[in-house]
Structures are given as C-alpha cells and as structure tokens.
Short mmCIF file of C-alpha atoms and ligand atoms in Angstrom, two decimals:
data_model
loop_
_atom_site.label_atom_id
_atom_site.label_comp_id
_atom_site.label_asym_id
_atom_site.label_seq_id
_atom_site.Cartn_x
_atom_site.Cartn_y
_atom_site.Cartn_z
CA MET V 4 -20.18 9.55 -20.39
CA GLN V 5 -20.43 5.81 -20.03
CA ASP V 6 -16.71 5.72 -19.46
CA SER V 7 -16.73 8.10 -16.55
CA TRP V 8 -19.74 6.36 -15.04
CA ASP V 9 -17.83 3.03 -15.37
CA LYS V 10 -14.91 4.62 -13.54
CA SER V 11 -17.06 5.88 -10.71
CA ILE V 12 -18.61 2.42 -10.29
CA ASN V 13 -15.12 0.90 -10.22
CA PHE V 14 -14.01 3.35 -7.63
CA LEU V 15 -16.88 2.43 -5.49
CA LYS V 16 -16.03 -1.28 -5.76
CA MET V 17 -12.54 -0.66 -4.30
CA SER V 18 -11.57 -0.69 -0.73
CA VAL V 19 -9.24 2.00 0.69
CA GLU V 20 -6.41 1.14 2.95
CA VAL V 21 -5.71 3.81 5.55
CA GLU V 22 -2.43 3.32 7.22
CA ARG V 23 0.05 4.87 9.61
CA LYS V 24 3.61 3.53 9.82
CA PHE V 25 5.63 3.62 13.02
CA LEU V 26 8.98 2.49 14.44
CA CYS V 27 8.49 -0.15 17.07
CA ASN V 28 10.64 -0.12 20.30
CA ALA V 29 10.32 -2.15 23.53
CA ASP V 30 7.68 0.18 24.97
CA THR V 31 5.61 0.20 21.85
CA ARG V 32 5.67 -3.56 21.72
CA LYS V 33 4.67 -3.82 25.42
CA ALA V 34 1.71 -1.36 24.86
CA LEU V 35 0.72 -3.41 21.77
CA GLU V 36 0.70 -6.72 23.81
CA GLN V 37 -1.65 -4.93 26.32
CA ILE V 38 -4.23 -3.56 23.77
CA GLY V 39 -4.02 -6.31 21.11
CA VAL V 40 -3.79 -9.98 20.51
CA CYS V 41 -1.22 -11.53 18.20
CA VAL V 42 -3.24 -13.46 15.64
CA GLY V 43 -0.42 -14.90 13.58
CA GLN V 44 3.01 -14.74 12.14
CA ARG V 45 3.75 -15.40 8.47
CA GLN V 46 6.25 -14.77 5.71
CA PHE V 47 5.61 -13.48 2.21
CA GLN V 48 7.52 -12.53 -0.87
CA ASP V 49 6.69 -9.39 -2.84
CA GLN V 50 7.72 -8.55 -6.38
CA TYR V 51 7.01 -5.06 -7.57
CA PHE V 52 6.61 -4.13 -11.33
CA ASP V 53 6.94 -1.08 -13.35
CA THR V 54 8.07 0.02 -16.84
CA PRO V 55 11.75 0.81 -17.29
CA MET V 56 10.82 4.50 -17.17
CA PHE V 57 8.83 3.94 -13.96
CA ASP V 58 5.58 5.15 -15.50
CA LEU V 59 3.45 3.66 -12.71
CA THR V 60 5.33 4.65 -9.54
CA LEU V 61 5.74 8.12 -10.85
CA ARG V 62 1.94 8.26 -10.88
CA ASN V 63 1.87 6.79 -7.33
CA MET V 64 0.64 3.43 -8.54
CA TRP V 65 2.20 0.32 -7.03
CA LEU V 66 1.86 -3.04 -8.92
CA ARG V 67 2.70 -6.07 -6.88
CA LYS V 68 2.68 -9.80 -6.97
CA ARG V 69 2.64 -11.50 -3.54
CA ASN V 70 3.93 -15.02 -3.08
CA LYS V 71 4.10 -15.47 -6.86
CA GLU V 72 0.32 -15.53 -7.20
CA CYS V 73 -1.77 -12.61 -5.77
CA TRP V 74 -1.78 -9.49 -7.85
CA GLU V 75 -2.57 -6.06 -6.22
CA LEU V 76 -2.49 -2.65 -7.52
CA LYS V 77 -2.43 0.29 -5.05
CA CYS V 78 -3.28 3.77 -6.26
CA GLU V 79 -3.33 6.90 -4.19
CA ALA V 80 -6.78 7.73 -2.94
CA VAL V 81 -7.97 11.35 -2.56
CA ASP V 82 -9.59 11.50 0.89
CA GLY V 83 -13.03 12.56 1.48
CA THR V 84 -12.34 14.62 4.62
CA GLU V 85 -13.17 18.17 3.55
CA GLU V 86 -13.88 19.84 6.97
CA MET V 87 -11.28 18.85 9.36
CA SER V 88 -10.15 20.05 12.79
CA ARG V 89 -6.48 20.73 13.39
CA GLN V 90 -6.15 17.31 15.04
CA GLN V 91 -7.77 15.68 12.12
CA THR V 92 -5.44 17.43 9.65
CA ARG V 93 -2.50 16.12 11.67
CA ALA V 94 -4.00 12.62 11.60
CA VAL V 95 -4.19 12.80 7.76
CA SER V 96 -0.70 13.98 7.45
CA MET V 97 0.57 11.01 9.43
CA CYS V 98 -1.34 8.47 7.33
CA THR V 99 -1.48 7.18 3.74
CA GLN V 100 -4.58 6.28 1.89
CA TYR V 101 -4.45 3.93 -1.07
CA LYS V 102 -7.20 2.29 -3.18
CA GLU V 103 -6.57 -1.42 -3.52
CA ILE V 104 -7.44 -3.36 -6.68
CA THR V 105 -7.06 -7.18 -6.31
CA SER V 106 -8.92 -8.46 -9.30
CA LEU V 107 -6.41 -9.07 -12.12
CA HIS V 108 -8.98 -8.22 -14.79
CA GLU V 109 -9.64 -4.83 -13.12
CA ILE V 110 -5.86 -4.27 -12.70
CA GLN V 111 -5.16 -4.93 -16.39
CA LEU V 112 -8.01 -2.50 -17.44
CA ARG V 113 -6.61 0.25 -15.16
CA LEU V 114 -3.01 -0.29 -16.41
CA LYS V 115 -4.18 -0.33 -20.06
CA GLU V 116 -5.78 3.08 -19.42
CA VAL V 117 -2.83 4.56 -17.77
CA LEU V 118 -0.05 3.07 -19.89
CA LYS V 119 -2.12 3.45 -23.02
CA THR V 120 -1.25 0.01 -24.42
CA ASN V 121 -3.28 -2.37 -26.42
CA SER V 122 -2.56 -5.63 -24.72
CA ASP V 123 -4.86 -8.35 -25.95
CA CYS V 124 -3.85 -10.92 -23.36
CA GLU V 125 -6.74 -11.93 -21.17
CA ALA V 126 -6.64 -12.07 -17.46
CA ASN V 127 -5.60 -15.61 -16.63
CA SER V 128 -4.90 -17.03 -13.18
CA LEU V 129 -2.20 -19.43 -14.44
CA GLN V 130 0.98 -17.96 -13.35
CA GLU V 131 2.95 -18.93 -16.45
CA ASP V 132 0.58 -17.05 -18.72
CA GLU V 133 1.71 -13.53 -18.11
CA CYS V 134 2.18 -12.23 -21.58
CA TRP V 135 0.33 -9.08 -20.52
CA LEU V 136 3.38 -8.00 -18.50
CA GLY V 137 5.52 -8.09 -21.61
CA GLU V 138 2.94 -6.28 -23.73
CA MET V 139 2.69 -3.51 -21.17
CA ASN V 140 6.53 -3.46 -20.83
CA LEU V 141 6.32 -4.21 -17.15
CA VAL V 142 9.48 -5.54 -15.55
CA PRO V 143 10.24 -6.32 -11.87
CA PHE V 144 12.20 -3.52 -10.04
CA ALA V 145 11.97 -4.80 -6.42
CA GLU V 146 11.76 -8.06 -4.70
CA PHE V 147 11.98 -8.87 -1.02
CA ILE V 148 10.62 -11.09 1.74
CA THR V 149 8.75 -9.92 4.80
CA GLU V 150 8.24 -11.59 8.03
CA ARG V 151 4.99 -10.26 9.65
CA TRP V 152 3.45 -10.42 13.09
CA SER V 153 -0.22 -9.41 13.05
CA TYR V 154 -2.40 -8.07 15.91
CA THR V 155 -6.02 -7.37 16.16
CA LEU V 156 -7.08 -4.66 18.57
CA GLU V 157 -10.03 -4.01 20.80
CA GLU V 158 -10.68 -0.90 18.65
CA ASP V 159 -13.02 -2.16 15.94
CA GLY V 160 -11.44 -2.94 12.52
CA VAL V 161 -7.93 -1.95 13.50
CA GLN V 162 -5.02 -4.24 12.63
CA VAL V 163 -1.43 -3.66 13.59
CA ASP V 164 1.35 -5.38 11.74
CA LEU V 165 5.05 -5.58 12.71
CA ASP V 166 7.13 -6.25 9.63
CA ARG V 167 10.76 -7.27 9.26
CA ALA V 168 12.03 -7.19 5.63
CA ASP V 169 14.93 -9.41 4.60
CA PHE V 170 17.00 -6.34 3.64
CA GLY V 171 17.32 -5.30 7.23
CA TYR V 172 14.50 -2.84 7.81
CA SER V 173 11.70 -3.23 10.43
CA VAL V 174 8.45 -1.18 10.55
CA GLY V 175 5.10 -1.28 12.12
CA GLU V 176 1.71 -0.21 10.57
CA ILE V 177 -1.64 0.62 12.05
CA GLU V 178 -4.23 -0.17 9.34
CA VAL V 179 -7.89 0.15 8.76
CA LEU V 180 -9.55 -1.17 5.54
CA VAL V 181 -12.48 1.10 4.56
CA PRO V 182 -14.99 -0.70 2.28
CA GLU V 183 -16.86 0.82 -0.74
CA GLY V 184 -17.79 4.38 0.04
CA GLY V 185 -17.09 3.92 3.81
CA ASN V 186 -16.09 6.42 6.43
CA VAL V 187 -12.41 7.49 6.00
CA LYS V 188 -12.64 10.02 8.81
CA SER V 189 -13.64 7.46 11.33
CA ALA V 190 -10.77 5.25 10.12
CA LEU V 191 -8.35 8.13 10.67
CA GLU V 192 -9.83 8.68 14.16
CA LYS V 193 -9.34 5.02 15.07
CA ILE V 194 -5.77 5.18 13.87
CA GLU V 195 -5.13 8.29 15.86
CA ARG V 196 -6.59 6.72 19.05
CA THR V 197 -4.48 3.64 18.55
CA ALA V 198 -1.31 5.67 18.00
CA GLN V 199 -1.97 7.38 21.27
CA LYS V 200 -2.42 4.14 23.09
CA LEU V 201 0.79 2.83 21.67
CA GLY V 202 2.55 6.01 22.86
CA LEU V 203 3.53 7.21 19.45
CA THR V 204 4.62 10.85 19.81
CA GLY V 205 6.47 11.66 16.55
CA ASN V 206 4.88 13.94 14.09
CA GLN V 207 6.99 12.82 11.02
CA ARG V 208 5.91 10.22 8.56
CA VAL V 209 7.95 7.00 8.93
CA ASP V 210 9.40 5.28 5.90
CA GLY V 211 7.73 2.15 4.58
CA LYS V 212 9.74 -0.86 3.43
CA MET V 213 9.70 0.38 -0.26
CA ASN V 214 11.01 3.79 0.66
CA VAL V 215 14.00 2.25 2.21
CA TYR V 216 14.44 -0.46 -0.51
CA LEU V 217 14.44 2.30 -3.20
CA GLN V 218 16.89 4.53 -1.22
CA ARG V 219 19.28 1.55 -1.21
CA ASN V 220 18.69 0.07 -4.59
CA HIS V 221 17.37 2.71 -6.89
CA PRO V 222 18.60 6.04 -5.32
CA GLU V 223 18.04 8.06 -8.51
CA HIS V 224 14.44 6.97 -8.82
CA TYR V 225 13.92 7.54 -5.12
CA ALA V 226 15.22 11.09 -5.43
CA LYS V 227 12.71 11.65 -8.31
CA LEU V 228 9.86 10.28 -6.30
CA LEU V 229 10.81 12.44 -3.38
CA SER V 230 11.02 15.61 -5.53
CA ASN V 231 7.59 14.80 -7.03
CA ASN V 232 6.16 14.42 -3.46
CA ILE V 233 5.14 10.82 -4.17
CA ILE V 234 7.08 9.32 -1.23
C1 V4E G 312 1.57 2.28 -1.43
C2 V4E G 312 3.04 1.96 -1.56
C3 V4E G 312 3.51 0.79 -1.84
C4 V4E G 312 2.83 -0.47 -1.87
C5 V4E G 312 2.98 -1.33 -0.64
O1 V4E G 312 2.76 -0.50 0.43
P1 V4E G 312 2.74 -0.98 1.98
O2 V4E G 312 1.35 -0.96 2.41
O3 V4E G 312 3.72 -0.01 2.65
O4 V4E G 312 3.32 -2.45 1.92
P2 V4E G 312 2.89 -3.70 2.79
O5 V4E G 312 3.90 -4.82 2.57
O6 V4E G 312 2.72 -3.30 4.22
O7 V4E G 312 1.49 -4.13 2.12
P3 V4E G 312 0.24 -4.73 2.87
O8 V4E G 312 0.47 -6.07 3.26
O9 V4E G 312 -0.16 -3.80 3.93
O10 V4E G 312 -0.85 -4.63 1.71
S1 V4E G 312 5.18 0.83 -1.94
C6 V4E G 312 5.22 2.53 -1.72
N1 V4E G 312 4.00 3.00 -1.48
C7 V4E G 312 3.78 4.37 -1.28
C8 V4E G 312 4.02 4.75 0.20
C9 V4E G 312 4.20 6.02 0.64
N2 V4E G 312 3.97 7.03 -0.28
N3 V4E G 312 4.40 6.36 1.92
C10 V4E G 312 4.53 5.35 2.86
C11 V4E G 312 4.86 5.70 4.27
N4 V4E G 312 4.42 4.06 2.55
C12 V4E G 312 4.10 3.77 1.23
#
C-alpha cells in the first residue's frame, strides 16, 4: 500500500514533456522566424545507456547522460486525455509524451525497481563514482553530439528546437513541458496551433534523432523496437 502511494507521489513530482517532431525546410524556418525569437544556440553530447539485452529501451525507458554530467530518465507517460474530439486524437497521434526524471536518486530507485537489481551504490554527483552503472549492468549504446537552435514563441510555454546531430540528421521539435498534474490536453492544443502556424501538413510521425541513430547503428534492435510499437 505504502509502495503504491509512494509511486503515485513520485509520478506527481515528475514533469511530462509533450513533443511533436517535424522536418524543417526553408518555409518552416521562415514561419518560425515570424512567430518566434531565437533565444540561443548550443551544443551538447548525449550518451544513452541500457543493459546488453536492452531491458530499458524495450520498456520504452531512455537513460541518458548529457554533457558528461546531467542524468535524465525518460519513461513513456500515459496521457490523461480520455474524451477527445477527432482533431484532438490526431494531435495525440502526432506527439509523444514522456515523464522526465532528473534527480539521480529518483532515477536509481526507478531503475532498481525495473531491473530488479540490488545496487548498494548511493547517488553521488561525482562523475567518477558511477559504480551503480556496473551493478545494474548498464553500458553505453549510443553517443552523439547535437547542435541546437532554440526558439520561444508567443504561444505561452511553447519552445521550438531545431537540432542537427553529428551523424547527419536534422529534426525540429515543438515542445511543451507540463508540470506536476498539469493540463496535457492544453499542451496538445498549443502544439497543434503552433504546427499549423508553421505550416506543417504531414500526418505521419517524424523520426527523432535516436530512431535514425538506431536504424544506422543497431538495426536489429531498431527492428525489435518497431515491432513492439515502441518507436
Ligand atoms: C524518448 C526517447 C528518447 C529520449 C530522447 O528523446 P528526444 O526528446 O527525442 O531527444 P532530445 O535530444 O530532443 O531531448 P531533449 O533535449 O528534448 O530532452 S530516444 C527515443 N525516444 C522515444 C521516441 C519515440 N518513441 N518517438 C519519437 C518521435 N521520438 C522519441
């Protein structure tokens, strides 16, 4: 009982990232410059970890270390949009929703639960002290550098990022971060309005960087994720 209560509390403490990917052409970029302001350009390195049998990603869980210091675990979020119009259903199908956990301690608790390991290593911010990775049998399976241009929009809380990965793939994303128990429906509507303003007409989900990375570097695992409807 206590356990499920703790899990509910943990769920409430997480934010949910609602996101729609798109391919950016000259027209989209022009529209973006009109409705948004470029607030910065930066570069970051991402390393993704999993067990050799891919126990995390096969559960749609993505463990990442950014710039050799910031840990993040993204887990699929079940949306709270029960009654939806046809347009809303379409908006949901074009977007992904992931819970984001950024506290290393919370990440380790969640991983212990999922991987059923007994790691005794404490969360430690010192980067060299990562014995927990070994104890949980976690190894890097993807590593790449992204160059990102970020835009804020007049639409409240909407951010657009244009990413170029070092393995030769570019993708844009419209993103709204929904805090603890916030309104996912409203986030989906904001994303849909932004997509219309950018002139995005396609009704097929666009590949993220990881999808393309896996297709090229781990094709067998990519096929497995695809057949399990994970990507
Ligand atoms: C959720 C996920 C992965 C983790 C990283 O995802 P993403 O948000 O695409 O990366 P990035 O660099 O933009 O992170 P940010 O800076 O926004 O935090 S890797 C694969 N997935 C699953 C996934 C999916 N199923 N479908 C699509 C279109 N993208 C990702």
